[in-house]
Tab-separated table of N, CA and C in Angstrom:
chain	number	residue	atom	x	y	z
A	678	MET	N	-11.912	6.876	-22.766
A	678	MET	CA	-11.003	7.026	-21.646
A	678	MET	C	-11.225	8.382	-21.010
A	679	GLU	N	-11.267	8.381	-19.691
A	679	GLU	CA	-11.507	9.618	-18.993
A	679	GLU	C	-10.306	10.540	-19.087
A	680	SER	N	-10.587	11.776	-19.452
A	680	SER	CA	-9.591	12.834	-19.499
A	680	SER	C	-8.365	12.461	-20.317
A	681	LEU	N	-8.610	12.067	-21.558
A	681	LEU	CA	-7.515	11.702	-22.457
A	681	LEU	C	-6.571	12.882	-22.672
A	682	SER	N	-7.114	14.088	-22.746
A	682	SER	CA	-6.255	15.251	-22.950
A	682	SER	C	-5.319	15.460	-21.753
A	683	PHE	N	-5.811	15.172	-20.535
A	683	PHE	CA	-4.960	15.286	-19.350
A	683	PHE	C	-3.804	14.285	-19.419
A	684	VAL	N	-4.102	13.057	-19.828
A	684	VAL	CA	-3.062	12.032	-19.943
A	684	VAL	C	-2.046	12.452	-20.993
A	685	ASN	N	-2.516	12.938	-22.137
A	685	ASN	CA	-1.593	13.398	-23.176
A	685	ASN	C	-0.743	14.557	-22.691
A	686	ASP	N	-1.325	15.467	-21.915
A	686	ASP	CA	-0.556	16.584	-21.360
A	686	ASP	C	0.558	16.080	-20.451
A	687	GLN	N	0.230	15.112	-19.614
A	687	GLN	CA	1.227	14.557	-18.702
A	687	GLN	C	2.335	13.851	-19.468
A	688	LEU	N	1.964	13.118	-20.510
A	688	LEU	CA	2.962	12.395	-21.303
A	688	LEU	C	3.856	13.346	-22.094
A	689	SER	N	3.365	14.528	-22.406
A	689	SER	CA	4.166	15.469	-23.190
A	689	SER	C	5.211	16.201	-22.345
A	690	SER	N	5.131	16.102	-21.042
A	690	SER	CA	6.160	16.673	-20.180
A	690	SER	C	7.384	15.767	-20.241
A	691	SER	N	8.508	16.291	-20.698
A	691	SER	CA	9.682	15.438	-20.940
A	691	SER	C	10.171	14.725	-19.678
A	692	ASN	N	10.197	15.418	-18.537
A	692	ASN	CA	10.643	14.769	-17.298
A	692	ASN	C	9.707	13.645	-16.895
A	693	LEU	N	8.411	13.916	-16.946
A	693	LEU	CA	7.428	12.892	-16.581
A	693	LEU	C	7.452	11.727	-17.563
A	694	PHE	N	7.621	12.035	-18.837
A	694	PHE	CA	7.610	10.962	-19.829
A	694	PHE	C	8.813	10.038	-19.659
A	695	GLU	N	9.975	10.594	-19.391
A	695	GLU	CA	11.151	9.743	-19.167
A	695	GLU	C	10.959	8.887	-17.914
A	696	ALA	N	10.410	9.470	-16.868
A	696	ALA	CA	10.120	8.715	-15.642
A	696	ALA	C	9.064	7.644	-15.919
A	697	PHE	N	8.076	7.971	-16.747
A	697	PHE	CA	7.041	7.007	-17.145
A	697	PHE	C	7.681	5.809	-17.850
A	698	LYS	N	8.571	6.085	-18.799
A	698	LYS	CA	9.213	4.984	-19.540
A	698	LYS	C	10.084	4.137	-18.615
A	699	LEU	N	10.797	4.774	-17.697
A	699	LEU	CA	11.622	4.017	-16.744
A	699	LEU	C	10.770	3.117	-15.861
A	700	GLN	N	9.664	3.649	-15.354
A	700	GLN	CA	8.782	2.865	-14.484
A	700	GLN	C	8.120	1.731	-15.269
A	701	LEU	N	7.677	2.014	-16.484
A	701	LEU	CA	7.052	0.996	-17.323
A	701	LEU	C	8.047	-0.118	-17.645
A	702	THR	N	9.278	0.250	-17.950
A	702	THR	CA	10.324	-0.733	-18.223
A	702	THR	C	10.557	-1.612	-17.007
A	703	LYS	N	10.687	-0.996	-15.863
A	703	LYS	CA	10.907	-1.732	-14.610
A	703	LYS	C	9.764	-2.717	-14.342
A	704	ASP	N	8.531	-2.244	-14.477
A	704	ASP	CA	7.373	-3.097	-14.219
A	704	ASP	C	7.299	-4.261	-15.211
A	705	PHE	N	7.543	-3.992	-16.475
A	705	PHE	CA	7.489	-5.056	-17.478
A	705	PHE	C	8.601	-6.077	-17.253
A	706	GLU	N	9.820	-5.613	-17.037
A	706	GLU	CA	10.949	-6.530	-16.863
A	706	GLU	C	10.787	-7.393	-15.622
A	707	GLN	N	10.322	-6.819	-14.540
A	707	GLN	CA	10.191	-7.586	-13.306
A	707	GLN	C	9.003	-8.549	-13.348
A	708	SER	N	8.223	-8.480	-14.412
A	708	SER	CA	7.099	-9.399	-14.588
A	708	SER	C	7.347	-10.364	-15.754
A	709	ASN	N	8.587	-10.446	-16.209
A	709	ASN	CA	8.996	-11.327	-17.310
A	709	ASN	C	8.340	-10.988	-18.638
A	710	PHE	N	8.085	-9.710	-18.868
A	710	PHE	CA	7.582	-9.228	-20.146
A	710	PHE	C	8.718	-8.497	-20.842
A	711	SER	N	8.721	-8.531	-22.150
A	711	SER	CA	9.720	-7.786	-22.903
A	711	SER	C	9.477	-6.289	-22.731
A	712	SER	N	10.568	-5.559	-22.574
A	712	SER	CA	10.454	-4.105	-22.440
A	712	SER	C	11.194	-3.391	-23.574
A	713	LEU	N	11.622	-4.125	-24.565
A	713	LEU	CA	12.403	-3.544	-25.655
A	713	LEU	C	11.657	-2.445	-26.406
A	714	PHE	N	10.349	-2.566	-26.489
A	714	PHE	CA	9.545	-1.594	-27.231
A	714	PHE	C	9.458	-0.244	-26.523
A	715	ILE	N	9.775	-0.191	-25.260
A	715	ILE	CA	9.530	1.011	-24.463
A	715	ILE	C	10.536	2.127	-24.742
A	716	LYS	N	11.795	1.791	-24.948
A	716	LYS	CA	12.812	2.845	-25.047
A	716	LYS	C	12.591	3.808	-26.205
A	717	ASP	N	11.961	3.354	-27.292
A	717	ASP	CA	11.744	4.221	-28.451
A	717	ASP	C	10.331	4.785	-28.536
A	718	LEU	N	9.558	4.687	-27.463
A	718	LEU	CA	8.195	5.198	-27.486
A	718	LEU	C	8.186	6.719	-27.588
A	719	PRO	N	7.333	7.253	-28.466
A	719	PRO	CA	7.144	8.704	-28.468
A	719	PRO	C	6.086	9.059	-27.421
A	720	PRO	N	6.019	10.300	-26.995
A	720	PRO	CA	5.024	10.695	-25.982
A	720	PRO	C	3.633	10.864	-26.604
A	721	ASP	N	3.115	9.787	-27.160
A	721	ASP	CA	1.826	9.793	-27.846
A	721	ASP	C	0.963	8.684	-27.257
A	722	TYR	N	-0.125	9.059	-26.588
A	722	TYR	CA	-0.966	8.093	-25.886
A	722	TYR	C	-1.438	6.955	-26.789
A	723	THR	N	-1.956	7.292	-27.957
A	723	THR	CA	-2.512	6.271	-28.853
A	723	THR	C	-1.430	5.294	-29.289
A	724	TYR	N	-0.258	5.798	-29.602
A	724	TYR	CA	0.846	4.933	-30.020
A	724	TYR	C	1.279	4.023	-28.869
A	725	ILE	N	1.398	4.584	-27.684
A	725	ILE	CA	1.783	3.797	-26.501
A	725	ILE	C	0.737	2.712	-26.239
A	726	LEU	N	-0.527	3.087	-26.316
A	726	LEU	CA	-1.615	2.132	-26.108
A	726	LEU	C	-1.500	0.967	-27.083
A	727	GLU	N	-1.306	1.261	-28.360
A	727	GLU	CA	-1.201	0.205	-29.374
A	727	GLU	C	0.012	-0.701	-29.129
A	728	LYS	N	1.125	-0.116	-28.722
A	728	LYS	CA	2.329	-0.914	-28.449
A	728	LYS	C	2.127	-1.835	-27.253
A	729	ILE	N	1.499	-1.334	-26.213
A	729	ILE	CA	1.250	-2.170	-25.036
A	729	ILE	C	0.261	-3.278	-25.383
A	730	ILE	N	-0.787	-2.953	-26.129
A	730	ILE	CA	-1.745	-3.976	-26.560
A	730	ILE	C	-1.025	-5.060	-27.346
A	731	SER	N	-0.168	-4.653	-28.251
A	731	SER	CA	0.587	-5.607	-29.071
A	731	SER	C	1.465	-6.506	-28.203
A	732	GLU	N	2.125	-5.918	-27.220
A	732	GLU	CA	2.990	-6.701	-26.328
A	732	GLU	C	2.169	-7.646	-25.457
A	733	LEU	N	1.038	-7.194	-24.969
A	733	LEU	CA	0.166	-8.060	-24.163
A	733	LEU	C	-0.357	-9.213	-25.012
A	734	HIS	N	-0.716	-8.925	-26.262
A	734	HIS	CA	-1.212	-9.966	-27.161
A	734	HIS	C	-0.116	-10.996	-27.427
A	735	ARG	N	1.084	-10.526	-27.678
A	735	ARG	CA	2.209	-11.432	-27.947
A	735	ARG	C	2.514	-12.295	-26.720
A	736	SER	N	2.362	-11.731	-25.555
A	736	SER	CA	2.696	-12.452	-24.327
A	736	SER	C	1.646	-13.491	-23.935
A	737	GLU	N	0.444	-13.394	-24.491
A	737	GLU	CA	-0.610	-14.351	-24.136
A	737	GLU	C	-0.215	-15.789	-24.459
A	738	THR	N	0.654	-15.963	-25.434
A	738	THR	CA	1.068	-17.311	-25.826
A	738	THR	C	2.320	-17.784	-25.098
A	739	LYS	N	2.965	-16.900	-24.360
A	739	LYS	CA	4.185	-17.273	-23.640
A	739	LYS	C	3.850	-17.729	-22.232
A	740	ALA	N	4.479	-18.807	-21.820
A	740	ALA	CA	4.209	-19.334	-20.474
A	740	ALA	C	4.873	-18.493	-19.387
A	741	ASP	N	6.000	-17.847	-19.687
A	741	ASP	CA	6.741	-17.131	-18.653
A	741	ASP	C	6.225	-15.711	-18.409
A	742	ALA	N	5.336	-15.238	-19.234
A	742	ALA	CA	4.796	-13.893	-19.068
A	742	ALA	C	3.370	-13.999	-18.535
A	743	ASN	N	3.219	-13.761	-17.255
A	743	ASN	CA	1.925	-13.889	-16.614
A	743	ASN	C	1.299	-12.513	-16.455
A	744	LEU	N	0.168	-12.307	-17.106
A	744	LEU	CA	-0.497	-11.018	-17.087
A	744	LEU	C	-0.879	-10.581	-15.677
A	745	MET	N	-1.328	-11.498	-14.867
A	745	MET	CA	-1.717	-11.124	-13.501
A	745	MET	C	-0.505	-10.667	-12.683
A	746	ASN	N	0.660	-11.253	-12.930
A	746	ASN	CA	1.873	-10.783	-12.254
A	746	ASN	C	2.188	-9.342	-12.655
A	747	LEU	N	2.019	-9.039	-13.939
A	747	LEU	CA	2.259	-7.675	-14.413
A	747	LEU	C	1.278	-6.710	-13.765
A	748	LEU	N	0.002	-7.080	-13.739
A	748	LEU	CA	-0.999	-6.202	-13.139
A	748	LEU	C	-0.752	-6.016	-11.642
A	749	TYR	N	-0.337	-7.067	-10.977
A	749	TYR	CA	-0.011	-6.972	-9.550
A	749	TYR	C	1.181	-6.028	-9.351
A	750	ARG	N	2.186	-6.177	-10.190
A	750	ARG	CA	3.395	-5.356	-10.104
A	750	ARG	C	3.062	-3.874	-10.318
A	751	ILE	N	2.171	-3.623	-11.261
A	751	ILE	CA	1.791	-2.234	-11.557
A	751	ILE	C	0.807	-1.701	-10.527
A	752	ASP	N	0.172	-2.588	-9.789
A	752	ASP	CA	-0.789	-2.242	-8.741
A	752	ASP	C	-2.184	-1.986	-9.310
A	753	ILE	N	-2.627	-2.921	-10.146
A	753	ILE	CA	-3.998	-2.917	-10.658
A	753	ILE	C	-4.660	-4.157	-10.073
A	754	SER	N	-5.679	-3.941	-9.263
A	754	SER	CA	-6.314	-5.065	-8.572
A	754	SER	C	-7.265	-5.827	-9.497
A	755	GLU	N	-7.570	-7.058	-9.102
A	755	GLU	CA	-8.531	-7.855	-9.861
A	755	GLU	C	-9.896	-7.178	-9.857
A	756	GLY	N	-10.268	-6.578	-8.740
A	756	GLY	CA	-11.543	-5.871	-8.646
A	756	GLY	C	-11.616	-4.690	-9.600
A	757	GLN	N	-10.542	-3.944	-9.647
A	757	GLN	CA	-10.469	-2.794	-10.550
A	757	GLN	C	-10.553	-3.259	-11.997
A	758	LEU	N	-9.839	-4.318	-12.323
A	758	LEU	CA	-9.862	-4.867	-13.676
A	758	LEU	C	-11.261	-5.354	-14.038
A	759	LYS	N	-11.874	-6.077	-13.125
A	759	LYS	CA	-13.223	-6.600	-13.369
A	759	LYS	C	-14.216	-5.460	-13.587
A	760	LYS	N	-14.098	-4.415	-12.786
A	760	LYS	CA	-14.998	-3.260	-12.912
A	760	LYS	C	-14.856	-2.624	-14.296
A	761	HIS	N	-13.628	-2.410	-14.740
A	761	HIS	CA	-13.405	-1.776	-16.038
A	761	HIS	C	-13.843	-2.671	-17.186
A	762	LEU	N	-13.617	-3.967	-17.060
A	762	LEU	CA	-14.054	-4.886	-18.108
A	762	LEU	C	-15.581	-4.930	-18.181
A	763	THR	N	-16.231	-4.861	-17.030
A	763	THR	CA	-17.701	-4.851	-16.985
A	763	THR	C	-18.257	-3.558	-17.563
A	764	ASN	N	-17.600	-2.441	-17.274
A	764	ASN	CA	-18.056	-1.138	-17.771
A	764	ASN	C	-17.807	-0.939	-19.258
A	765	HIS	N	-16.926	-1.743	-19.828
A	765	HIS	CA	-16.595	-1.629	-21.259
A	765	HIS	C	-16.711	-3.006	-21.922
A	766	PRO	N	-17.921	-3.584	-21.947
A	766	PRO	CA	-18.079	-4.959	-22.438
A	766	PRO	C	-17.779	-5.135	-23.927
A	767	ASN	N	-17.888	-4.079	-24.713
A	767	ASN	CA	-17.649	-4.198	-26.151
A	767	ASN	C	-16.209	-3.898	-26.547
A	768	GLU	N	-15.409	-3.536	-25.582
A	768	GLU	CA	-14.011	-3.204	-25.850
A	768	GLU	C	-13.147	-4.445	-25.657
A	769	ASN	N	-12.141	-4.592	-26.490
A	769	ASN	CA	-11.207	-5.703	-26.355
A	769	ASN	C	-10.573	-5.649	-24.966
A	770	HIS	N	-10.480	-6.794	-24.302
A	770	HIS	CA	-9.951	-6.814	-22.930
A	770	HIS	C	-8.516	-6.300	-22.852
A	771	LEU	N	-7.715	-6.528	-23.890
A	771	LEU	CA	-6.335	-6.048	-23.866
A	771	LEU	C	-6.278	-4.523	-23.973
A	772	THR	N	-7.235	-3.935	-24.662
A	772	THR	CA	-7.298	-2.474	-24.751
A	772	THR	C	-7.601	-1.887	-23.372
A	773	THR	N	-8.547	-2.480	-22.682
A	773	THR	CA	-8.897	-2.022	-21.339
A	773	THR	C	-7.707	-2.168	-20.399
A	774	ILE	N	-7.024	-3.299	-20.471
A	774	ILE	CA	-5.858	-3.540	-19.614
A	774	ILE	C	-4.748	-2.542	-19.932
A	775	ALA	N	-4.496	-2.296	-21.216
A	775	ALA	CA	-3.450	-1.346	-21.605
A	775	ALA	C	-3.768	0.061	-21.109
A	776	GLU	N	-5.038	0.455	-21.185
A	776	GLU	CA	-5.438	1.769	-20.664
A	776	GLU	C	-5.172	1.865	-19.166
A	777	LEU	N	-5.529	0.810	-18.444
A	777	LEU	CA	-5.297	0.799	-16.992
A	777	LEU	C	-3.800	0.868	-16.681
A	778	ILE	N	-3.000	0.157	-17.456
A	778	ILE	CA	-1.546	0.160	-17.246
A	778	ILE	C	-0.993	1.573	-17.427
A	779	ILE	N	-1.358	2.209	-18.523
A	779	ILE	CA	-0.846	3.558	-18.794
A	779	ILE	C	-1.247	4.522	-17.678
A	780	LYS	N	-2.526	4.496	-17.310
A	780	LYS	CA	-3.000	5.422	-16.280
A	780	LYS	C	-2.326	5.170	-14.937
A	781	ARG	N	-2.165	3.908	-14.556
A	781	ARG	CA	-1.585	3.601	-13.245
A	781	ARG	C	-0.098	3.925	-13.198
A	782	VAL	N	0.636	3.584	-14.257
A	782	VAL	CA	2.069	3.896	-14.273
A	782	VAL	C	2.267	5.411	-14.259
A	783	LEU	N	1.476	6.118	-15.027
A	783	LEU	CA	1.568	7.576	-15.032
A	783	LEU	C	1.213	8.144	-13.664
A	784	GLN	N	0.200	7.582	-13.038
A	784	GLN	CA	-0.193	8.024	-11.690
A	784	GLN	C	0.958	7.819	-10.700
A	785	LYS	N	1.609	6.674	-10.753
A	785	LYS	CA	2.738	6.408	-9.845
A	785	LYS	C	3.855	7.418	-10.062
A	786	VAL	N	4.133	7.730	-11.311
A	786	VAL	CA	5.210	8.661	-11.637
A	786	VAL	C	4.868	10.072	-11.155
A	787	VAL	N	3.634	10.503	-11.379
A	787	VAL	CA	3.213	11.839	-10.949
A	787	VAL	C	3.283	11.952	-9.430
A	788	ILE	N	2.853	10.938	-8.724
A	788	ILE	CA	2.913	10.951	-7.258
A	788	ILE	C	4.361	11.014	-6.774
A	789	LYS	N	5.243	10.227	-7.384
A	789	LYS	CA	6.663	10.264	-7.002
A	789	LYS	C	7.251	11.650	-7.231
A	790	GLU	N	6.955	12.243	-8.387
A	790	GLU	CA	7.472	13.574	-8.703
A	790	GLU	C	6.937	14.619	-7.725
A	791	TYR	N	5.659	14.515	-7.386
A	791	TYR	CA	5.048	15.447	-6.450
A	791	TYR	C	5.763	15.390	-5.098
A	792	TYR	N	5.991	14.176	-4.604
A	792	TYR	CA	6.635	14.059	-3.294
A	792	TYR	C	8.111	14.432	-3.342
A	793	LYS	N	8.762	14.205	-4.461
A	793	LYS	CA	10.152	14.629	-4.604
A	793	LYS	C	10.267	16.142	-4.506
A	794	ARG	N	9.358	16.831	-5.153
A	794	ARG	CA	9.370	18.304	-5.142
A	794	ARG	C	9.027	18.860	-3.768
A	795	ASN	N	8.083	18.233	-3.090
A	795	ASN	CA	7.657	18.747	-1.802
A	795	ASN	C	8.604	18.395	-0.668
A	796	VAL	N	9.408	17.371	-0.834
A	796	VAL	CA	10.398	17.025	0.191
A	796	VAL	C	11.548	18.013	0.118
A	797	ASN	N	11.907	18.426	-1.097
A	797	ASN	CA	13.011	19.371	-1.272
A	797	ASN	C	12.500	20.744	-0.984
C-alpha cells in the first residue's frame, strides 16, 4: 500500500479518526452493510483493514448487501477497482477493496476537514 505510514498518521489524529469512523458508518449503513464493528475500531490501519475484509467476506453471502452499492456510495469507480485488482493479481480481491475503502473514506474526511478550516 502506498504511503502506509501517512495513512497511519492520519488515522492517529483523534479528530480525523472520529470523522473517519462516522463517515465509514454512514457509508456502510446506507449500503445495507452492518456497521456494528466500526464503533470500537482502534486507530490501527492493519486492524481496520482486517475488520473490513471480514465484513466484506461475511456480506458476500447476503443478498441485501451489494458490494457495488457500497463502492458507489464510497465513490470508488469500477475502473479504479479494476485497475487495482489488475495491479495486484496475487492479492485477495477483498483485501484490495478494503484498502481502497480505507483510503477513499480517509480522503473524503481529510478534504472535508480542510474545507471546514479554510471556510472559517
